[in-house]
Amino acid sequence: MKFLPYAALLPFLAACGSKADEAADKPAPPPSRAPNEVFLSKIQMQAAGIELGTFTRRDLGTEVQATGQIDVPPSHRVSVTAIMGGYVQQLPVLPGQFVKRGSVLATLRSPDYLKLQQDYLQSQARIVFLQQETSRQQILNDEDVGARRKLQQAASELRTEQAAAGSLAAQLRLIGLNPGRITPGNIRPSVPLIAPIGGYVKAVLVNPGQFVNPQDVLIELVDRSDLHLELKVFERDIAKVKVNQDILFTVPAQGAGTRPLPATVFLVGKAFDDGGHTVSVHAHLHDTGPDAAAAATLLPGQYVSARIITGRTPQRTLPEDALVPGGEVSYAYYQVKSDAKGSTFRRFSLRPGATDQGQVAVRPLDKLADTTHLVVKGAYFLDAERSKGQSGDE
C-alpha cells in the first residue's frame, strides 16, 4: 500500500475544512409549514397589533338585500299647468327654490282672459234684467193681466242665465281670478299661476314670452315633507318581507363609510312590476332621533342600497378586522401552537353573513370550537405574511 506524503494531503484537508466552515456559517432553513400556515415571532405580533379572541354569540338579523330610490308620494309631486293658454309674462321662481302654498309661480297674459271676464259681467247684467222682468211678469200674473206663459218664459231664461254665470265664475276661479272683484273698471289682462302645494321647485320648463297651452307643464314642485323609500325586492325574497320590519339603508353617492340610516316598512306590493320579477316595497324614514338630520338632507330620486331585517337569531360572530374578504368566501386565522419564540397561525374559510355594529355573522367551513383562539385583529397582516412566505418558497 502506498501512502501519500503529508505535503500532498495539505490542499485536500484545507478544502474540506473550508467547506465545513461554510456549512457551519450558513443559517439553518426555516421549518417547512403548510401553505395555509404562517409563523410570527412575538416581536412581529406586537408590532402588527395582533389580538386573539374567540367566537361570540349575538342575536343578529337575517336580512334581505334590496335596491331602490328615495321617493315621495304622488300627492307630494305636482306638475303645474295653465288652465287656459296664454303668454308667460313673469316667472319669479328658480329651480331649487322653496315656495309656499298659494304663492305666485308665474303670471300669464292673454286676450282670452279679457273675453272671459267680459262674458261674466254681461251675464251678471242680464241676470239683473231677467230678475226685474220676472218680477214684472209675476205682478201681472197676480193681477190676471199678463199671460202665465210669459212669466214661465222669464223664469226659465233667468235660471239659464244664472247657470251660465255660475259656469263663468267657476272658470274665473280656475284661472286664479276672484269673480267678486271683477267690475267693468277692473278687467285684468293677466292671471296668476298659484302653487297648489308648498315645496321645492324641481324644474322650470318655460321662459317669459313663451306661449303655453293647457296641456303644457310649466313648473314641477316636490314636497319633501314625506320622503320614503321605494325598494325593489326579488321574487325569491318577497315572502320574507312584512310590514313594520326595520331597514338599514345607505346612499352610495355619499361615499363609502357613511352611517346606515333607519327606515320601517309600511307597504308591501301585491303584484310584480312590469318587465321584471320584483315587487315594490315602501318604507317610512325615521324623522326623529339622531338620524333625523341626515335623513333631511336626502333628495328624491337618489339611489339607495338597503338591508331589510326579516328576523333575529343567535349566530357566531367575529369583528370585521378578523376577516380577510375573498368574494363569496372570506378567510380568518386561528392559533395552532405557541411557544417562547412565537406563534403559528392557520388560515380557514368561512361564509360571512349580516353585519351589526362591527360584528359579522360567520359560518366556518371547518369544524371549530367556540373556544378556539382566533385572530380578532390583524388578519390582513397575517395574510400578507402568508402570501410573502409562499412567494419566497417559489
CSV table of C-alpha atoms in Angstrom, one decimal:
chain,number,residue,atom,x,y,z
A,1,MET,CA,0.0,0.0,0.0
A,2,LYS,CA,1.3,3.4,-1.0
A,3,PHE,CA,0.9,6.4,1.3
A,4,LEU,CA,0.7,10.0,0.0
A,5,PRO,CA,3.2,12.3,1.5
A,6,TYR,CA,1.9,14.8,4.2
A,7,ALA,CA,2.6,17.7,2.0
A,8,ALA,CA,0.3,16.3,-0.7
A,9,LEU,CA,-2.6,16.0,1.7
A,10,LEU,CA,-2.5,19.6,2.9
A,11,PRO,CA,-4.5,21.1,0.0
A,12,PHE,CA,-7.2,18.4,0.3
A,13,LEU,CA,-7.5,18.9,4.0
A,14,ALA,CA,-7.7,22.7,3.6
A,15,ALA,CA,-10.5,22.3,1.1
A,16,CYS,CA,-12.5,20.1,3.3
A,17,GLY,CA,-12.1,22.4,6.2
A,18,SER,CA,-13.3,25.4,4.2
A,19,LYS,CA,-16.5,23.6,3.2
A,20,ALA,CA,-17.2,22.6,6.7
A,21,ASP,CA,-16.8,26.2,7.9
A,22,GLU,CA,-19.2,27.5,5.2
A,23,ALA,CA,-21.8,24.9,6.2
A,24,ALA,CA,-21.4,26.0,9.8
A,25,ASP,CA,-21.9,29.7,9.0
A,26,LYS,CA,-25.0,29.2,6.8
A,27,PRO,CA,-28.2,29.6,8.8
A,28,ALA,CA,-30.5,26.6,9.1
A,29,PRO,CA,-33.5,26.7,6.8
A,30,PRO,CA,-36.9,27.6,8.4
A,31,PRO,CA,-39.0,24.6,9.2
A,32,SER,CA,-41.5,23.8,6.4
A,33,ARG,CA,-45.1,24.6,7.0
A,34,ALA,CA,-48.4,24.0,5.3
A,35,PRO,CA,-49.5,26.6,2.7
A,36,ASN,CA,-52.2,27.9,4.9
A,37,GLU,CA,-49.9,28.4,7.9
A,38,VAL,CA,-47.8,31.4,9.0
A,39,PHE,CA,-45.4,31.9,11.9
A,40,LEU,CA,-44.9,35.2,13.7
A,41,SER,CA,-42.4,35.9,16.4
A,42,LYS,CA,-43.6,37.7,19.5
A,43,ILE,CA,-41.9,40.9,18.3
A,44,GLN,CA,-43.8,40.7,15.0
A,45,MET,CA,-47.1,40.1,16.7
A,46,GLN,CA,-46.6,43.0,19.0
A,47,ALA,CA,-45.6,45.3,16.1
A,48,ALA,CA,-48.6,44.3,14.0
A,49,GLY,CA,-51.0,44.6,16.8
A,50,ILE,CA,-52.2,41.0,16.6
A,51,GLU,CA,-55.0,40.3,19.1
A,52,LEU,CA,-56.5,37.0,20.0
A,53,GLY,CA,-60.1,36.2,20.9
A,54,THR,CA,-62.9,33.7,20.4
A,55,PHE,CA,-66.2,33.4,18.6
A,56,THR,CA,-69.0,35.4,20.2
A,57,ARG,CA,-72.7,34.7,20.1
A,58,ARG,CA,-75.0,37.6,19.2
A,59,ASP,CA,-78.6,38.0,18.1
A,60,LEU,CA,-78.1,39.2,14.5
A,61,GLY,CA,-80.8,39.9,12.0
A,62,THR,CA,-81.4,37.7,9.0
A,63,GLU,CA,-81.8,40.1,6.1
A,64,VAL,CA,-83.0,40.7,2.5
A,65,GLN,CA,-80.9,42.8,0.2
A,66,ALA,CA,-82.7,45.3,-1.9
A,67,THR,CA,-82.1,48.4,-4.0
A,68,GLY,CA,-84.3,51.4,-4.9
A,69,GLN,CA,-84.5,55.1,-4.5
A,70,ILE,CA,-85.7,58.0,-2.3
A,71,ASP,CA,-89.2,58.9,-3.4
A,72,VAL,CA,-92.3,61.0,-2.3
A,73,PRO,CA,-96.0,60.1,-2.6
A,74,PRO,CA,-97.8,61.1,-5.8
A,75,SER,CA,-99.7,63.7,-3.8
A,76,HIS,CA,-96.4,65.4,-3.0
A,77,ARG,CA,-95.2,65.7,-6.6
A,78,VAL,CA,-97.1,68.3,-8.7
A,79,SER,CA,-96.9,69.4,-12.3
A,80,VAL,CA,-98.3,72.9,-12.7
A,81,THR,CA,-100.1,73.7,-15.9
A,82,ALA,CA,-102.2,76.6,-17.2
A,83,ILE,CA,-106.0,76.1,-17.3
A,84,MET,CA,-106.2,78.4,-20.3
A,85,GLY,CA,-103.5,79.1,-22.8
A,86,GLY,CA,-101.6,82.3,-22.6
A,87,TYR,CA,-98.2,84.1,-22.8
A,88,VAL,CA,-95.8,83.9,-19.9
A,89,GLN,CA,-95.4,87.4,-18.6
A,90,GLN,CA,-93.5,86.9,-15.4
A,91,LEU,CA,-91.6,84.0,-13.9
A,92,PRO,CA,-90.2,84.8,-10.5
A,93,VAL,CA,-89.1,81.3,-9.4
A,94,LEU,CA,-85.9,79.3,-9.9
A,95,PRO,CA,-85.2,75.6,-9.7
A,96,GLY,CA,-84.4,74.6,-6.1
A,97,GLN,CA,-86.3,77.5,-4.6
A,98,PHE,CA,-88.8,76.8,-1.8
A,99,VAL,CA,-92.3,78.2,-2.4
A,100,LYS,CA,-95.3,78.3,0.0
A,101,ARG,CA,-98.7,77.0,-0.9
A,102,GLY,CA,-100.7,79.8,-2.6
A,103,SER,CA,-97.7,81.8,-3.7
A,104,VAL,CA,-97.5,83.1,-7.3
A,105,LEU,CA,-95.3,80.9,-9.6
A,106,ALA,CA,-95.9,82.8,-12.8
A,107,THR,CA,-98.1,85.4,-14.5
A,108,LEU,CA,-99.9,84.7,-17.8
A,109,ARG,CA,-101.4,87.2,-20.2
A,110,SER,CA,-104.0,86.6,-22.9
A,111,PRO,CA,-107.0,88.3,-24.6
A,112,ASP,CA,-109.0,85.2,-23.8
A,113,TYR,CA,-108.8,86.3,-20.1
A,114,LEU,CA,-110.4,89.6,-21.0
A,115,LYS,CA,-113.1,87.9,-23.0
A,116,LEU,CA,-114.0,85.6,-20.1
A,117,GLN,CA,-114.3,88.5,-17.7
A,118,GLN,CA,-116.4,90.4,-20.2
A,119,ASP,CA,-118.8,87.4,-20.7
A,120,TYR,CA,-119.1,87.1,-16.9
A,121,LEU,CA,-120.0,90.8,-16.5
A,122,GLN,CA,-122.5,90.7,-19.3
A,123,SER,CA,-124.1,87.6,-17.8
A,124,GLN,CA,-124.4,89.4,-14.5
A,125,ALA,CA,-126.1,92.3,-16.1
A,126,ARG,CA,-128.5,90.1,-18.0
A,127,ILE,CA,-129.4,88.3,-14.7
A,128,VAL,CA,-130.4,91.7,-13.2
A,129,PHE,CA,-132.6,92.4,-16.2
A,130,LEU,CA,-134.2,89.0,-16.1
A,131,GLN,CA,-134.9,89.2,-12.4
A,132,GLN,CA,-136.7,92.5,-13.0
A,133,GLU,CA,-138.6,91.0,-15.9
A,134,THR,CA,-139.6,88.0,-13.8
A,135,SER,CA,-140.8,90.3,-11.1
A,136,ARG,CA,-143.0,92.3,-13.5
A,137,GLN,CA,-144.5,89.2,-15.0
A,138,GLN,CA,-145.2,87.9,-11.6
A,139,ILE,CA,-147.1,91.1,-10.7
A,140,LEU,CA,-149.1,91.0,-14.0
A,141,ASN,CA,-149.9,87.3,-13.4
A,142,ASP,CA,-151.1,88.0,-9.9
A,143,GLU,CA,-153.4,90.7,-11.2
A,144,ASP,CA,-154.6,88.4,-14.1
A,145,VAL,CA,-153.3,91.0,-16.6
A,146,GLY,CA,-150.4,89.2,-18.2
A,147,ALA,CA,-150.1,85.7,-19.7
A,148,ARG,CA,-148.8,83.0,-17.5
A,149,ARG,CA,-146.6,81.8,-20.4
A,150,LYS,CA,-144.6,85.0,-20.3
A,151,LEU,CA,-143.9,84.5,-16.6
A,152,GLN,CA,-142.7,81.0,-17.1
A,153,GLN,CA,-140.5,82.1,-20.0
A,154,ALA,CA,-138.9,84.9,-18.0
A,155,ALA,CA,-138.3,82.5,-15.1
A,156,SER,CA,-136.7,79.9,-17.4
A,157,GLU,CA,-134.4,82.5,-19.0
A,158,LEU,CA,-133.4,83.7,-15.6
A,159,ARG,CA,-132.4,80.2,-14.4
A,160,THR,CA,-130.5,79.6,-17.7
A,161,GLU,CA,-128.5,82.8,-17.3
A,162,GLN,CA,-127.8,82.1,-13.7
A,163,ALA,CA,-126.3,78.7,-14.7
A,164,ALA,CA,-124.2,80.4,-17.4
A,165,ALA,CA,-123.0,83.0,-14.8
A,166,GLY,CA,-122.1,80.2,-12.4
A,167,SER,CA,-120.1,78.4,-15.0
A,168,LEU,CA,-118.2,81.6,-16.0
A,169,ALA,CA,-117.5,82.3,-12.3
A,170,ALA,CA,-116.1,78.8,-11.9
A,171,GLN,CA,-113.8,79.3,-14.9
A,172,LEU,CA,-112.6,82.6,-13.5
A,173,ARG,CA,-111.7,80.8,-10.2
A,174,LEU,CA,-109.8,78.1,-12.1
A,175,ILE,CA,-107.5,80.6,-13.8
A,176,GLY,CA,-106.9,82.4,-10.5
A,177,LEU,CA,-109.4,85.3,-10.6
A,178,ASN,CA,-112.0,86.2,-7.9
A,179,PRO,CA,-115.4,86.8,-9.6
A,180,GLY,CA,-116.5,89.1,-6.7
A,181,ARG,CA,-113.7,91.5,-7.5
A,182,ILE,CA,-114.4,91.8,-11.2
A,183,THR,CA,-116.1,95.1,-12.2
A,184,PRO,CA,-116.4,97.0,-15.5
A,185,GLY,CA,-113.5,99.2,-14.4
A,186,ASN,CA,-111.3,96.3,-13.1
A,187,ILE,CA,-110.9,93.9,-16.0
A,188,ARG,CA,-107.4,92.3,-15.9
A,189,PRO,CA,-105.5,91.1,-18.9
A,190,SER,CA,-103.2,88.8,-16.9
A,191,VAL,CA,-103.8,86.0,-14.3
A,192,PRO,CA,-101.5,84.5,-11.6
A,193,LEU,CA,-100.4,80.8,-11.6
A,194,ILE,CA,-100.7,79.7,-8.0
A,195,ALA,CA,-98.7,77.0,-6.2
A,196,PRO,CA,-101.1,74.2,-5.2
A,197,ILE,CA,-98.7,72.8,-2.6
A,198,GLY,CA,-95.8,74.0,-0.6
A,199,GLY,CA,-92.4,72.6,-1.7
A,200,TYR,CA,-89.3,73.0,-3.7
A,201,VAL,CA,-89.2,73.9,-7.4
A,202,LYS,CA,-87.9,70.9,-9.2
A,203,ALA,CA,-87.9,72.3,-12.7
A,204,VAL,CA,-89.0,75.4,-14.6
A,205,LEU,CA,-89.9,74.3,-18.2
A,206,VAL,CA,-90.9,77.7,-19.8
A,207,ASN,CA,-89.4,81.1,-20.4
A,208,PRO,CA,-91.0,84.6,-20.3
A,209,GLY,CA,-92.7,85.5,-23.5
A,210,GLN,CA,-93.4,81.8,-24.4
A,211,PHE,CA,-97.0,80.8,-25.3
A,212,VAL,CA,-98.2,77.8,-23.3
A,213,ASN,CA,-101.2,75.5,-24.0
A,214,PRO,CA,-103.3,73.9,-21.2
A,215,GLN,CA,-101.5,70.6,-21.7
A,216,ASP,CA,-98.0,72.1,-21.3
A,217,VAL,CA,-96.2,71.6,-17.9
A,218,LEU,CA,-94.8,74.9,-16.8
A,219,ILE,CA,-93.3,74.1,-13.4
A,220,GLU,CA,-92.7,71.0,-11.3
A,221,LEU,CA,-93.0,71.1,-7.5
A,222,VAL,CA,-91.8,68.5,-4.9
A,223,ASP,CA,-92.9,68.5,-1.3
A,224,ARG,CA,-90.1,66.8,0.7
A,225,SER,CA,-92.2,66.5,4.0
A,226,ASP,CA,-92.9,62.8,3.4
A,227,LEU,CA,-89.8,61.3,1.9
A,228,HIS,CA,-89.8,57.5,1.8
A,229,LEU,CA,-88.0,54.5,0.3
A,230,GLU,CA,-89.3,52.7,-2.8
A,231,LEU,CA,-87.3,49.4,-2.9
A,232,LYS,CA,-87.3,46.6,-5.4
A,233,VAL,CA,-87.3,43.1,-3.8
A,234,PHE,CA,-86.8,40.0,-5.9
A,235,GLU,CA,-89.4,37.2,-6.2
A,236,ARG,CA,-87.4,34.7,-4.1
A,237,ASP,CA,-87.3,37.1,-1.1
A,238,ILE,CA,-90.6,38.9,-1.1
A,239,ALA,CA,-92.3,36.2,1.1
A,240,LYS,CA,-89.9,37.2,3.9
A,241,VAL,CA,-90.8,40.9,3.9
A,242,LYS,CA,-93.5,42.1,6.2
A,243,VAL,CA,-95.0,45.4,7.3
A,244,ASN,CA,-93.2,47.1,10.3
A,245,GLN,CA,-89.8,45.4,9.6
A,246,ASP,CA,-86.7,47.5,10.2
A,247,ILE,CA,-84.5,48.6,7.3
A,248,LEU,CA,-80.9,50.0,7.2
A,249,PHE,CA,-80.0,51.8,4.0
A,250,THR,CA,-77.2,53.8,2.6
A,251,VAL,CA,-76.8,56.2,-0.3
A,252,PRO,CA,-73.8,55.1,-2.4
A,253,ALA,CA,-73.4,58.6,-3.8
A,254,GLN,CA,-72.4,59.8,-0.4
A,255,GLY,CA,-69.3,57.7,-0.4
A,256,ALA,CA,-68.1,54.6,1.4
A,257,GLY,CA,-68.2,54.5,5.2
A,258,THR,CA,-71.4,56.6,5.7
A,259,ARG,CA,-73.5,55.5,8.5
A,260,PRO,CA,-76.6,53.5,7.5
A,261,LEU,CA,-79.9,55.2,8.1
A,262,PRO,CA,-83.0,53.5,9.5
A,263,ALA,CA,-86.5,53.1,8.0
A,264,THR,CA,-89.6,51.0,8.6
A,265,VAL,CA,-91.6,49.0,6.0
A,266,PHE,CA,-95.2,50.3,5.8
A,267,LEU,CA,-96.4,48.9,2.4
A,268,VAL,CA,-95.5,45.7,0.5
A,269,GLY,CA,-96.7,45.5,-3.1
A,270,LYS,CA,-99.2,42.8,-4.2
A,271,ALA,CA,-98.1,42.5,-7.8
A,272,PHE,CA,-94.9,42.2,-9.8
A,273,ASP,CA,-93.5,45.2,-11.5
A,274,ASP,CA,-93.8,45.4,-15.3
A,275,GLY,CA,-90.8,44.0,-17.1
A,276,GLY,CA,-89.1,42.3,-14.1
A,277,HIS,CA,-89.6,39.7,-11.3
A,278,THR,CA,-89.5,42.3,-8.5
A,279,VAL,CA,-92.1,43.7,-6.1
A,280,SER,CA,-92.2,47.3,-4.8
A,281,VAL,CA,-91.7,47.8,-1.0
A,282,HIS,CA,-92.3,51.2,0.6
A,283,ALA,CA,-90.7,52.3,3.9
A,284,HIS,CA,-91.0,55.4,6.0
A,285,LEU,CA,-87.8,57.2,7.0
A,286,HIS,CA,-87.3,58.0,10.7
A,287,ASP,CA,-87.9,61.7,11.2
A,288,THR,CA,-86.9,61.7,14.9
A,289,GLY,CA,-83.8,60.7,16.7
A,290,PRO,CA,-80.1,61.1,15.9
A,291,ASP,CA,-80.5,60.2,12.3
A,292,ALA,CA,-83.3,62.7,11.5
A,293,ALA,CA,-80.8,65.4,10.4
A,294,ALA,CA,-79.1,63.1,8.0
A,295,ALA,CA,-82.4,61.9,6.6
A,296,ALA,CA,-83.4,65.6,6.0
A,297,THR,CA,-80.5,66.0,3.5
A,298,LEU,CA,-81.7,63.2,1.2
A,299,LEU,CA,-83.1,64.1,-2.2
A,300,PRO,CA,-86.0,62.4,-4.2
A,301,GLY,CA,-84.6,60.2,-6.9
A,302,GLN,CA,-81.3,59.3,-5.0
A,303,TYR,CA,-80.3,55.6,-5.5
A,304,VAL,CA,-80.1,53.6,-2.2
A,305,SER,CA,-78.9,50.2,-1.2
A,306,ALA,CA,-80.9,48.7,1.7
A,307,ARG,CA,-81.0,45.7,4.0
A,308,ILE,CA,-84.4,44.6,5.2
A,309,ILE,CA,-84.1,42.9,8.7
A,310,THR,CA,-86.5,40.0,8.4
A,311,GLY,CA,-85.7,38.3,11.8
A,312,ARG,CA,-83.1,37.8,14.6
A,313,THR,CA,-81.4,34.6,15.5
A,314,PRO,CA,-78.3,33.8,17.7
A,315,GLN,CA,-75.2,33.5,15.4
A,316,ARG,CA,-71.5,33.1,15.7
A,317,THR,CA,-69.8,36.5,15.1
A,318,LEU,CA,-66.3,37.9,14.6
A,319,PRO,CA,-65.2,41.5,14.4
A,320,GLU,CA,-64.8,42.9,10.9
A,321,ASP,CA,-61.0,43.2,11.5
A,322,ALA,CA,-60.8,39.4,11.8
A,323,LEU,CA,-61.9,38.8,8.3
A,324,VAL,CA,-60.0,38.9,5.0
A,325,PRO,CA,-62.6,39.2,2.2
A,326,GLY,CA,-62.3,36.9,-0.7
A,327,GLY,CA,-65.6,37.1,-2.6
A,328,GLU,CA,-68.4,34.7,-1.5
A,329,VAL,CA,-65.9,33.0,0.9
A,330,SER,CA,-63.8,35.0,3.3
A,331,TYR,CA,-60.9,33.9,5.5
A,332,ALA,CA,-59.8,34.2,9.1
A,333,TYR,CA,-56.9,32.8,11.2
A,334,TYR,CA,-56.7,30.7,14.4
A,335,GLN,CA,-53.7,29.9,16.6
A,336,VAL,CA,-52.3,26.4,16.0
A,337,LYS,CA,-49.5,26.5,18.7
A,338,SER,CA,-47.5,29.0,20.7
A,339,ASP,CA,-44.1,28.8,22.4
A,340,ALA,CA,-41.4,31.2,23.6
A,341,LYS,CA,-40.3,32.1,20.1
A,342,GLY,CA,-43.8,33.0,18.7
A,343,SER,CA,-47.0,31.5,17.4
A,344,THR,CA,-48.1,29.6,14.3
A,345,PHE,CA,-51.5,30.5,12.8
A,346,ARG,CA,-53.6,28.6,10.3
A,347,ARG,CA,-56.0,30.2,7.8
A,348,PHE,CA,-59.5,28.8,7.5
A,349,SER,CA,-62.5,29.6,5.2
A,350,LEU,CA,-65.9,30.9,6.3
A,351,ARG,CA,-69.0,32.5,4.8
A,352,PRO,CA,-69.9,35.9,6.2
A,353,GLY,CA,-73.5,37.0,6.9
A,354,ALA,CA,-75.2,40.0,8.4
A,355,THR,CA,-73.2,42.8,9.9
A,356,ASP,CA,-74.3,44.7,13.0
A,357,GLN,CA,-72.2,47.4,14.8
A,358,GLY,CA,-68.9,46.0,13.5
A,359,GLN,CA,-69.7,42.3,14.2
A,360,VAL,CA,-70.1,39.9,11.3
A,361,ALA,CA,-72.1,36.7,11.4
A,362,VAL,CA,-69.9,33.9,10.2
A,363,ARG,CA,-70.3,30.2,9.3
A,364,PRO,CA,-66.9,28.5,9.3
A,365,LEU,CA,-66.4,25.8,6.6
A,366,ASP,CA,-64.1,23.9,9.0
A,367,LYS,CA,-65.3,22.5,12.4
A,368,LEU,CA,-64.0,24.8,15.1
A,369,ALA,CA,-65.0,25.0,18.7
A,370,ASP,CA,-66.3,28.3,20.2
A,371,THR,CA,-63.2,28.4,22.4
A,372,THR,CA,-60.7,28.3,19.5
A,373,HIS,CA,-58.1,31.0,19.8
A,374,LEU,CA,-58.8,33.3,16.8
A,375,VAL,CA,-57.1,36.3,15.5
A,376,VAL,CA,-59.6,39.1,16.0
A,377,LYS,CA,-57.4,41.9,14.9
A,378,GLY,CA,-54.5,42.0,12.4
A,379,ALA,CA,-55.8,39.3,10.0
A,380,TYR,CA,-54.6,41.4,7.0
A,381,PHE,CA,-51.0,41.4,8.3
A,382,LEU,CA,-51.1,37.7,8.7
A,383,ASP,CA,-52.5,37.1,5.3
A,384,ALA,CA,-49.8,39.4,3.8
A,385,GLU,CA,-47.0,37.4,5.6
A,386,ARG,CA,-48.5,34.1,4.5
A,387,SER,CA,-48.5,35.3,0.9
A,388,LYS,CA,-45.0,36.6,1.2
A,389,GLY,CA,-43.9,33.2,2.6
A,390,GLN,CA,-45.5,31.4,-0.4
A,391,SER,CA,-43.7,33.6,-2.9
A,392,GLY,CA,-40.5,33.1,-1.1
A,393,ASP,CA,-40.9,29.3,-1.3
A,394,GLU,CA,-41.3,29.6,-5.0
